[in-house]
mmCIF file of C-alpha atoms in Angstrom:
data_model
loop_
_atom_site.group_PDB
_atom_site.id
_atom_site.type_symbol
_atom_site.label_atom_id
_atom_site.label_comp_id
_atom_site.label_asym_id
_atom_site.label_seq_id
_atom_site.Cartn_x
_atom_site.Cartn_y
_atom_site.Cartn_z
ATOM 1 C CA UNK A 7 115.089 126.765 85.704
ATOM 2 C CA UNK A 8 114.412 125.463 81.633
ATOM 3 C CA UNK A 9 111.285 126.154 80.316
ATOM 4 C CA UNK A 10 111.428 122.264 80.217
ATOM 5 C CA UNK A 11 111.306 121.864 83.896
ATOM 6 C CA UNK A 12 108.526 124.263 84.307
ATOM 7 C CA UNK A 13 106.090 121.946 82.030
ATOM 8 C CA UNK A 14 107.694 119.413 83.610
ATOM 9 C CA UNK A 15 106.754 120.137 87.038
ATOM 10 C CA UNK A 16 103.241 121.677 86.048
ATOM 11 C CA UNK A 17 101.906 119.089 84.460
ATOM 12 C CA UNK A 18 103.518 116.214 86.449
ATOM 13 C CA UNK A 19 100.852 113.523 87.638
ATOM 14 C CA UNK A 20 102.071 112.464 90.512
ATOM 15 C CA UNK A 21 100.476 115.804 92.585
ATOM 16 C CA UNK A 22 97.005 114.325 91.268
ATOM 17 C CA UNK A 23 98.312 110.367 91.599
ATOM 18 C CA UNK A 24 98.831 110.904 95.366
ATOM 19 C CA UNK A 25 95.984 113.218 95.881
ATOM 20 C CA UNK A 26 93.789 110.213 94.498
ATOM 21 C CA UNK A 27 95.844 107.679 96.543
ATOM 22 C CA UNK A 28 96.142 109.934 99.619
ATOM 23 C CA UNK A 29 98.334 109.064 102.636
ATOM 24 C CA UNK A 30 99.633 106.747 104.722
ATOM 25 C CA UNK A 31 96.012 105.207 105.684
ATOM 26 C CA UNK A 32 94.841 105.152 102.533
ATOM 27 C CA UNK A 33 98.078 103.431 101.191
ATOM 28 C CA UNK A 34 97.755 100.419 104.822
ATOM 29 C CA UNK A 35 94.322 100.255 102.928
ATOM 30 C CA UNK A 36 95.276 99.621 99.433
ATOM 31 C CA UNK A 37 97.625 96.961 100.687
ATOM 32 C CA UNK A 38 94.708 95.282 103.078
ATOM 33 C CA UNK A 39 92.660 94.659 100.091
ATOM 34 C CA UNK A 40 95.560 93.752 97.555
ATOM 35 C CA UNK A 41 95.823 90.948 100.122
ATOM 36 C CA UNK A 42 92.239 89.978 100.510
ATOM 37 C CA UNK A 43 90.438 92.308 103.086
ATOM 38 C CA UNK A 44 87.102 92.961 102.115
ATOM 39 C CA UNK A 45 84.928 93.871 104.839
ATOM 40 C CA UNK A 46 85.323 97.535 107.429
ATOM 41 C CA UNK A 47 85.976 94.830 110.675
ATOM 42 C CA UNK A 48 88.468 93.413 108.740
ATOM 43 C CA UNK A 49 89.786 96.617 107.528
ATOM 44 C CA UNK A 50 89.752 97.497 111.595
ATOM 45 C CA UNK A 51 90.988 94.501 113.124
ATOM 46 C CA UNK A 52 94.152 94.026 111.447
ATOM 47 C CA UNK A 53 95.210 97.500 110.719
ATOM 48 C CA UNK A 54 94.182 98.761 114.331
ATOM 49 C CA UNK A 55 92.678 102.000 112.379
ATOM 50 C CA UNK A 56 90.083 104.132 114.179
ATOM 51 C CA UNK A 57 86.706 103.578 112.687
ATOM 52 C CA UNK A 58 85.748 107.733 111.712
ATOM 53 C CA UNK A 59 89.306 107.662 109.921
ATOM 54 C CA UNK A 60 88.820 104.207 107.932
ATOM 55 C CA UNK A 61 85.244 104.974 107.048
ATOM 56 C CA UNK A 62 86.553 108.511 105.514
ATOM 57 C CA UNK A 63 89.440 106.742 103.927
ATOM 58 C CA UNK A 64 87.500 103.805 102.462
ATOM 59 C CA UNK A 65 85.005 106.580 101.107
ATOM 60 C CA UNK A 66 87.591 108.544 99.767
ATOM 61 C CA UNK A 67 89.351 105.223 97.775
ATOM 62 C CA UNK A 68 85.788 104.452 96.798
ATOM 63 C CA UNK A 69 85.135 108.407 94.888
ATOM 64 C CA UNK A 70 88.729 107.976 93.121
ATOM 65 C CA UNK A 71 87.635 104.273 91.823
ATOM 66 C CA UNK A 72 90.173 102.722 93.458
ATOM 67 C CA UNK A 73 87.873 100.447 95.819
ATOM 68 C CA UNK A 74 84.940 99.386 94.321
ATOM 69 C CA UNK A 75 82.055 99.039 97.183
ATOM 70 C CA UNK A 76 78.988 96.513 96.188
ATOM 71 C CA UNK A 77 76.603 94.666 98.909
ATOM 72 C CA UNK A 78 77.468 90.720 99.304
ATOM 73 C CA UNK A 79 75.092 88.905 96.988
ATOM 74 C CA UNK A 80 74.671 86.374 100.046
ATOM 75 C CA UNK A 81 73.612 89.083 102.555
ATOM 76 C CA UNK A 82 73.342 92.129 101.332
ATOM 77 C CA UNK A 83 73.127 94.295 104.597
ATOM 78 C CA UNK A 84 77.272 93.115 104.057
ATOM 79 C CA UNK A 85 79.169 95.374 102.044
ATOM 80 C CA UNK A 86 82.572 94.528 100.152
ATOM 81 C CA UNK A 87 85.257 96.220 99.473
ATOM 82 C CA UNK A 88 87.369 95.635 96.477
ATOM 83 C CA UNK A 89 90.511 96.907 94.404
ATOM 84 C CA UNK A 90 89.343 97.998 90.411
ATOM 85 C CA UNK A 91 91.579 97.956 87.753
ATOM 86 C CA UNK A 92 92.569 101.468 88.575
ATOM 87 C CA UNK A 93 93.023 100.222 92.155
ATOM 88 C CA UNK A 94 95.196 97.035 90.752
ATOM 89 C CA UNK A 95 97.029 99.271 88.525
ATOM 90 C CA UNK A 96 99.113 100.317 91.385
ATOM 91 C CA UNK A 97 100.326 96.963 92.114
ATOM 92 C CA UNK A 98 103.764 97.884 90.439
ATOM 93 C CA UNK A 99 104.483 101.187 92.491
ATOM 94 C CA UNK A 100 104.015 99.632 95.668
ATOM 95 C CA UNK A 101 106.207 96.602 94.924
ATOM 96 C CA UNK A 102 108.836 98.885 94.045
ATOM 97 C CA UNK A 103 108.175 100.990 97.076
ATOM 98 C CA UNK A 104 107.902 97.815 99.176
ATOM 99 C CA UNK A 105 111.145 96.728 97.675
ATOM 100 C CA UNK A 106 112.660 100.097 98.511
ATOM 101 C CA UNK A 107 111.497 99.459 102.089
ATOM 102 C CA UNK A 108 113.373 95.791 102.770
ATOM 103 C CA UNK A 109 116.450 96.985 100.936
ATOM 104 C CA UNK A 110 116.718 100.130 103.392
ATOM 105 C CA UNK A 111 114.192 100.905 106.114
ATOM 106 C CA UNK A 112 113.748 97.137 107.297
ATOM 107 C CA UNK A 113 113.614 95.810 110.242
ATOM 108 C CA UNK A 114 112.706 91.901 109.779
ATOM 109 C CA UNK A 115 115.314 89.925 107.659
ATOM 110 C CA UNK A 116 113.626 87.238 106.020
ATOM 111 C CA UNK A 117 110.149 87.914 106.183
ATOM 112 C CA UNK A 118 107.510 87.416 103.860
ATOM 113 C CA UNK A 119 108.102 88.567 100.696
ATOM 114 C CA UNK A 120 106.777 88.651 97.137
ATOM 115 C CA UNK A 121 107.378 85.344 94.903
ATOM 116 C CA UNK A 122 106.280 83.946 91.480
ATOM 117 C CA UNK A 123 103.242 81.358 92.147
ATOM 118 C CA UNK A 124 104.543 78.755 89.542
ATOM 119 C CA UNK A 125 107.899 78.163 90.211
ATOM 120 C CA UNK A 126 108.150 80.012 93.601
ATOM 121 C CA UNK A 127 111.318 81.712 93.139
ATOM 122 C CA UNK A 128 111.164 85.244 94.430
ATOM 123 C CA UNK A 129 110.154 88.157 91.580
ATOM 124 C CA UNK A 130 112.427 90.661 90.253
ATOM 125 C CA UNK A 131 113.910 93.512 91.660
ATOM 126 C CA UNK A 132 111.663 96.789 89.462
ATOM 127 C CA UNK A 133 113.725 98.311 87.604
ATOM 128 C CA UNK A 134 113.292 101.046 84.627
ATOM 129 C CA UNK A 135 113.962 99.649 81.494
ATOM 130 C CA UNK A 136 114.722 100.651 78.045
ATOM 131 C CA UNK A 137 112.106 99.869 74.723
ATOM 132 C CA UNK A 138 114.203 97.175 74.226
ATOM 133 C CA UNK A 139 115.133 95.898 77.260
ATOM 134 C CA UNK A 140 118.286 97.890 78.521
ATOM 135 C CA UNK A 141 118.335 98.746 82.248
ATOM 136 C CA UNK A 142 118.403 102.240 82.823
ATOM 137 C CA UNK A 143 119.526 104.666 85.451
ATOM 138 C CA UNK A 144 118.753 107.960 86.345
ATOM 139 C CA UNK A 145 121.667 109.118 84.119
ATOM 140 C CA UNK A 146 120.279 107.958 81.262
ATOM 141 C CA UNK A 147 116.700 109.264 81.405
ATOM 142 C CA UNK A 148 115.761 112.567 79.796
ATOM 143 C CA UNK A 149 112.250 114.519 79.743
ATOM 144 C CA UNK A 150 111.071 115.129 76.640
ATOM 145 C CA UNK A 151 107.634 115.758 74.727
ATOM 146 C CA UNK A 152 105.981 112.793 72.836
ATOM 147 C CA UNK A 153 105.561 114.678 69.754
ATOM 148 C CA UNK A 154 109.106 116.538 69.422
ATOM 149 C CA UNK A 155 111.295 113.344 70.059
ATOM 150 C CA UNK A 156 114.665 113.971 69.817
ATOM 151 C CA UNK A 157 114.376 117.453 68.199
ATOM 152 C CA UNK A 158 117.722 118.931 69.319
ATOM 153 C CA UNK A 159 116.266 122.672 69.619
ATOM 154 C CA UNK A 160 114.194 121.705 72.286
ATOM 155 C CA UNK A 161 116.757 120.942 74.236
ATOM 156 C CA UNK A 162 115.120 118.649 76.549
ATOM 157 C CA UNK A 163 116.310 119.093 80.628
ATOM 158 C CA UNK A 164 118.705 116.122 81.679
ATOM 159 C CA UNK A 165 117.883 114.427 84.772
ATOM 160 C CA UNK A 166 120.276 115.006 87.415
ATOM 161 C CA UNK A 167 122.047 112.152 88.690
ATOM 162 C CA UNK B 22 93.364 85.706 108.333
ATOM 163 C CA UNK B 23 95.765 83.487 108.451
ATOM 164 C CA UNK B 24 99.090 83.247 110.480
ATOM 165 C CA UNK B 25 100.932 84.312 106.902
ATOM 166 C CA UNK B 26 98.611 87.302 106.654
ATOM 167 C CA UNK B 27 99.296 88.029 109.909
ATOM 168 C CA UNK B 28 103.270 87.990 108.929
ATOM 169 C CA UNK B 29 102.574 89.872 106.180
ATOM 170 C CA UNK B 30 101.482 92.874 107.608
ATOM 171 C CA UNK B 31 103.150 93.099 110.868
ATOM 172 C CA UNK B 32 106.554 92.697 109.078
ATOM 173 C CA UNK B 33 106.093 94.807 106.178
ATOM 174 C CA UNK B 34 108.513 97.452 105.485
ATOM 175 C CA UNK B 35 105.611 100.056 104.073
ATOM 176 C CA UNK B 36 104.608 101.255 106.896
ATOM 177 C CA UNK B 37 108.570 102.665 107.654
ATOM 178 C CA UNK B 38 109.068 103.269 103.570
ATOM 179 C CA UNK B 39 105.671 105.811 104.162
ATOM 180 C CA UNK B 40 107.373 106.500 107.236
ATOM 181 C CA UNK B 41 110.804 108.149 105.502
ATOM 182 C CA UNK B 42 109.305 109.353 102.464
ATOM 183 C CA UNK B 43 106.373 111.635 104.364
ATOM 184 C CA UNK B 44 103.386 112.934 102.426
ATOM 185 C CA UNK B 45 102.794 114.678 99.543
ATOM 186 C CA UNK B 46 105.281 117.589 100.364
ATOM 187 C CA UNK B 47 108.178 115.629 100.845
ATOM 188 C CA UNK B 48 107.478 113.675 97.411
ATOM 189 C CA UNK B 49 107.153 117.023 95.847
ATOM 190 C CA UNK B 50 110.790 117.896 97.196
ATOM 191 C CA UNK B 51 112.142 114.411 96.263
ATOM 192 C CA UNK B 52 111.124 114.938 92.395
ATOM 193 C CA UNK B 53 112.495 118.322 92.259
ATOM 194 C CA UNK B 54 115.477 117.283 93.871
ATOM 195 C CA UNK B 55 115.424 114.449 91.152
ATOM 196 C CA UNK B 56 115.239 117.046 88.505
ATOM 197 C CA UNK B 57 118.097 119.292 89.462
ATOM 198 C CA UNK B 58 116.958 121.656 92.337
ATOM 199 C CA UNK B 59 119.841 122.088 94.878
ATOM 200 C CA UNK B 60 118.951 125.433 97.270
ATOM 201 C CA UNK B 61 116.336 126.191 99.324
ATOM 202 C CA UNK B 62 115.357 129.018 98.024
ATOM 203 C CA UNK B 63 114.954 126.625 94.217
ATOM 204 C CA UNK B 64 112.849 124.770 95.655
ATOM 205 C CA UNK B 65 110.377 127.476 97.629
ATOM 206 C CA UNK B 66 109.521 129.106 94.395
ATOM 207 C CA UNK B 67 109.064 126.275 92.063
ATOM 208 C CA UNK B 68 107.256 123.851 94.570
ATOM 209 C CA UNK B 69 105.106 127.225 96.006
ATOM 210 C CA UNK B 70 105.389 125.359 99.090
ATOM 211 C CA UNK B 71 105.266 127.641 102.892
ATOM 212 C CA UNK B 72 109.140 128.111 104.446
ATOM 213 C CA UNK B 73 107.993 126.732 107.635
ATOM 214 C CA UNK B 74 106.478 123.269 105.930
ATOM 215 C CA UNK B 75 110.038 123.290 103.366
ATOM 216 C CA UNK B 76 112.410 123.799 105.975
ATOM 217 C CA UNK B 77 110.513 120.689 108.328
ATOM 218 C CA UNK B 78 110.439 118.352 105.194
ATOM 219 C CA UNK B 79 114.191 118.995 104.251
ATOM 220 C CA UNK B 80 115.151 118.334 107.483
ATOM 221 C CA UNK B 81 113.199 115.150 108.099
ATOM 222 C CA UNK B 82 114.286 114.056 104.756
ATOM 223 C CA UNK B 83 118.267 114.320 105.746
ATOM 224 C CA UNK B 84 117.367 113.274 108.550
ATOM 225 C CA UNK B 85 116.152 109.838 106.682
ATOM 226 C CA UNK B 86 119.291 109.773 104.859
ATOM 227 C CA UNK B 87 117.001 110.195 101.486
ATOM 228 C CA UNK B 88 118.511 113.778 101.055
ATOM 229 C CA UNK B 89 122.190 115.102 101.681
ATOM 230 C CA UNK B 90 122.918 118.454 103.023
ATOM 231 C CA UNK B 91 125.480 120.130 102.246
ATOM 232 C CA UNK B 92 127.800 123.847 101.885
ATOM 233 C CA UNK B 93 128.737 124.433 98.327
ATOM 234 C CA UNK B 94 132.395 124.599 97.455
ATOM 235 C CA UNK B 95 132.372 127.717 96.337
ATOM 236 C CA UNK B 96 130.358 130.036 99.123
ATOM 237 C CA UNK B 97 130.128 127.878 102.399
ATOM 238 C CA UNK B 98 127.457 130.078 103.558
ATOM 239 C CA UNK B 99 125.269 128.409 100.666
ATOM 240 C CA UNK B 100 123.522 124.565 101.529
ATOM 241 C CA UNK B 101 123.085 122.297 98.557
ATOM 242 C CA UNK B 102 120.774 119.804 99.087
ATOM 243 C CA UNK B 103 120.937 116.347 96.460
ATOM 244 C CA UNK B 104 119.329 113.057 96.398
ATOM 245 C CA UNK B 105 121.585 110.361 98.152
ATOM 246 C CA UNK B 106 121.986 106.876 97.210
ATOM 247 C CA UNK B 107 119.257 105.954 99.352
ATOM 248 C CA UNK B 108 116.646 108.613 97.440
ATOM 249 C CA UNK B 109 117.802 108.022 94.182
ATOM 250 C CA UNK B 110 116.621 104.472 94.768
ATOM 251 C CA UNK B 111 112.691 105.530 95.003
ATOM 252 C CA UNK B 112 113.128 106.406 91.233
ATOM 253 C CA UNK B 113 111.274 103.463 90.415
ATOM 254 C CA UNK B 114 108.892 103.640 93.058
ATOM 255 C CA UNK B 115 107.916 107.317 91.688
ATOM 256 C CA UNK B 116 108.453 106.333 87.641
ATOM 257 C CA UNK B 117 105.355 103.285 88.650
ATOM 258 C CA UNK B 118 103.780 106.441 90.501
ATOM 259 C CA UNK B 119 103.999 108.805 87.434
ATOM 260 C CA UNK B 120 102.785 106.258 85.046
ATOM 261 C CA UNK B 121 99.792 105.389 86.513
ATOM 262 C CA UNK B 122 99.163 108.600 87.127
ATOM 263 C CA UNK B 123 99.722 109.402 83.158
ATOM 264 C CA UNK B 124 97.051 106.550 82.348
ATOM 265 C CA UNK B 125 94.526 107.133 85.054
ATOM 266 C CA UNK B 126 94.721 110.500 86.672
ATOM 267 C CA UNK B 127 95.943 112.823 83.877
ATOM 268 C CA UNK B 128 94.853 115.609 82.729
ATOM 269 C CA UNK B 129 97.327 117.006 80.336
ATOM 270 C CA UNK B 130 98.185 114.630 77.198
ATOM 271 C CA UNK B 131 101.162 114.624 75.578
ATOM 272 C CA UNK B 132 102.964 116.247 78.466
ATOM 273 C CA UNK B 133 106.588 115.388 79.068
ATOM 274 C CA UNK B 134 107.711 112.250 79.791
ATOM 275 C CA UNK B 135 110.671 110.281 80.614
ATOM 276 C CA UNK B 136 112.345 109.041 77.309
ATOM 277 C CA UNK B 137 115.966 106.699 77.177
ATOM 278 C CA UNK B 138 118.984 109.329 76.558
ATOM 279 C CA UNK B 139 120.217 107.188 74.269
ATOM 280 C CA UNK B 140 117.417 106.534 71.742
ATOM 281 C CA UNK B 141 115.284 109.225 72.678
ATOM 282 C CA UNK B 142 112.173 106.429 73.247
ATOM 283 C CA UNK B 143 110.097 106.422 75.840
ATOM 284 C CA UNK B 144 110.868 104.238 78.693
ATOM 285 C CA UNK B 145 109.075 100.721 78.809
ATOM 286 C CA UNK B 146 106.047 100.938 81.506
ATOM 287 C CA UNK B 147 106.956 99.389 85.098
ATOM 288 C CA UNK B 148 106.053 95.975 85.390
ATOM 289 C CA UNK B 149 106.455 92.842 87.630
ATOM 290 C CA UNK B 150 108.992 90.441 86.297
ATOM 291 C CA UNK B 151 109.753 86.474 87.361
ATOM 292 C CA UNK B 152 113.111 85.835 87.961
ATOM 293 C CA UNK B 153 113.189 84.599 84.138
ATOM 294 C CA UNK B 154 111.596 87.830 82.809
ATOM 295 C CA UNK B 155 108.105 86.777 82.343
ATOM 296 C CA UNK B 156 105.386 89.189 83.077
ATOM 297 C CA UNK B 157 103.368 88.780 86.542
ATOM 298 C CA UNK B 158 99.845 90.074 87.168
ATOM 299 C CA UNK B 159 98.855 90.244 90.875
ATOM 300 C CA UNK B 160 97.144 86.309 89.860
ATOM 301 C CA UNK B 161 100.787 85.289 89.661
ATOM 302 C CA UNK B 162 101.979 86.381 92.844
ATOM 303 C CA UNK B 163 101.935 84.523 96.411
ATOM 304 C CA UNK B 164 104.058 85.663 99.846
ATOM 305 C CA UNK B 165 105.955 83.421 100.872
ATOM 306 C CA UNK B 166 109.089 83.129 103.670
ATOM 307 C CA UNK B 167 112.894 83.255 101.563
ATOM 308 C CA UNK B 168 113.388 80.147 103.949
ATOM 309 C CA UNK B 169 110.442 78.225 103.112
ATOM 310 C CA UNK B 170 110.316 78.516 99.314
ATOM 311 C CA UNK B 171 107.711 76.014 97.710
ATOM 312 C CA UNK B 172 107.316 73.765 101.131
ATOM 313 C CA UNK B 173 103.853 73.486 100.420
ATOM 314 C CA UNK B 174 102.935 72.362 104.594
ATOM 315 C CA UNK B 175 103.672 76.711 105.010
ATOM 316 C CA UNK B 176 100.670 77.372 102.820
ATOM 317 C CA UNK B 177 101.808 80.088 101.696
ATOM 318 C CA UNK B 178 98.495 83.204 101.165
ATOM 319 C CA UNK B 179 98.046 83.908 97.750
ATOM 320 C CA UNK B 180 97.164 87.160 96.682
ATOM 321 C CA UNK B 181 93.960 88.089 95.506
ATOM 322 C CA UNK B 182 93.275 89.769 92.527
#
């Protein structure tokens, strides 16, 4: 265990980035209102979600400003629900883990799937990609600190493959 | 809601993605395994994390074919445990995690982060690509059926942003 992986694991994000985005629920959620749910019936009708459990997971999404949560102007006894930036900002992680999911957990061959609006051809597979465009793998990523790029005596830990 | 809608979430793979990966424990394992921990006993001390709760999340995760288990060569008695084929391919599911959890959950700046081997740059941010490499925002996107591309009587849902 490198000194390297220690920072690497203590100052990781993702402990806080799922802590914000919390679990399953919240995630069934996300992807309601990505697609246009606004309202708690909604929310309840199509995901078939017990009421106490959405209300604490919609309140939750709404305290990490992920949801925003603002009365209808037409009736304001309604309340929306709606994805911030922050919220939006997630958009790439759970393509990629949707994409994950049809390559190896599905189920349904040919069902909906994500496609480009102008010339409806289906997007991209995510990939990680270089500055400049090179696709990378696992082998070729390596943790290191902004500010001591490629400084050899801090031998930075290799990813394992 | 529309019938597409409807499609939409009853056939999305998420819900089994969420499914294999588990909670924040077993995302926790998959990064260290990422980074290089093999053995039980790496991953108890550097993750903190209760036997009981390690040894059910190892299991479930061989058991989802995301993690192999196996004796080492060299002292049978010994279990190595590595990402398969299958796990590795969450890496950019958790790099989209990581980096929006650098921009809106963080906490510590200038921590490590994953650079290209090569170049020792940092790797581009995750993004959504069109098959021709432009850029998509969630406005871009609409579901539609592989079958059905662009026959406009499906009405495909668009997304809302």
């Amino acid at each position: 265990m490198t000194q390297m992986l220690n920072e690497i694991l203590n100052q990781c994000p993702l402990p806080n980035a799922l802590e914000a985005m919390g679990e399953r629920w919240s995630f069934m959620i996300m992807r309601g209102a990505i697609n246009g749910l606004k309202h708690f019936e909604e929310f309840q009708s199509n995901l078939g979600i017990a009421r106490n459990i959405l209300a604490n997971r919609l309140s939750r999404l709404v305290e990490k400003g992920i949801l925003s949560r603002e009365p209808m102007s037409c009736d304001r006894r309604k309340i929306e629900y709606r994805m911030t930036e922050k919220g939006m900002d997630l958009l790439p992680m759970m393509v990629a883990l949707r994409q994950w999911g049809e390559k190896w957990e599905c189920c349904v061959e040919g069902g909906p799937a994500l496609h480009d609006k102008r010339d409806g051809l289906p997007i991209q597979k995510m990939k990680i990609f270089a500055h400049d465009g090179r696709e990378l793998t696992a082998d070729d990523l390596i943790w290191a600190l902004p500010e001591r790029q490629l400084a050899s005596e801090d031998a930075p830990g290799e990813m394992a493959a």
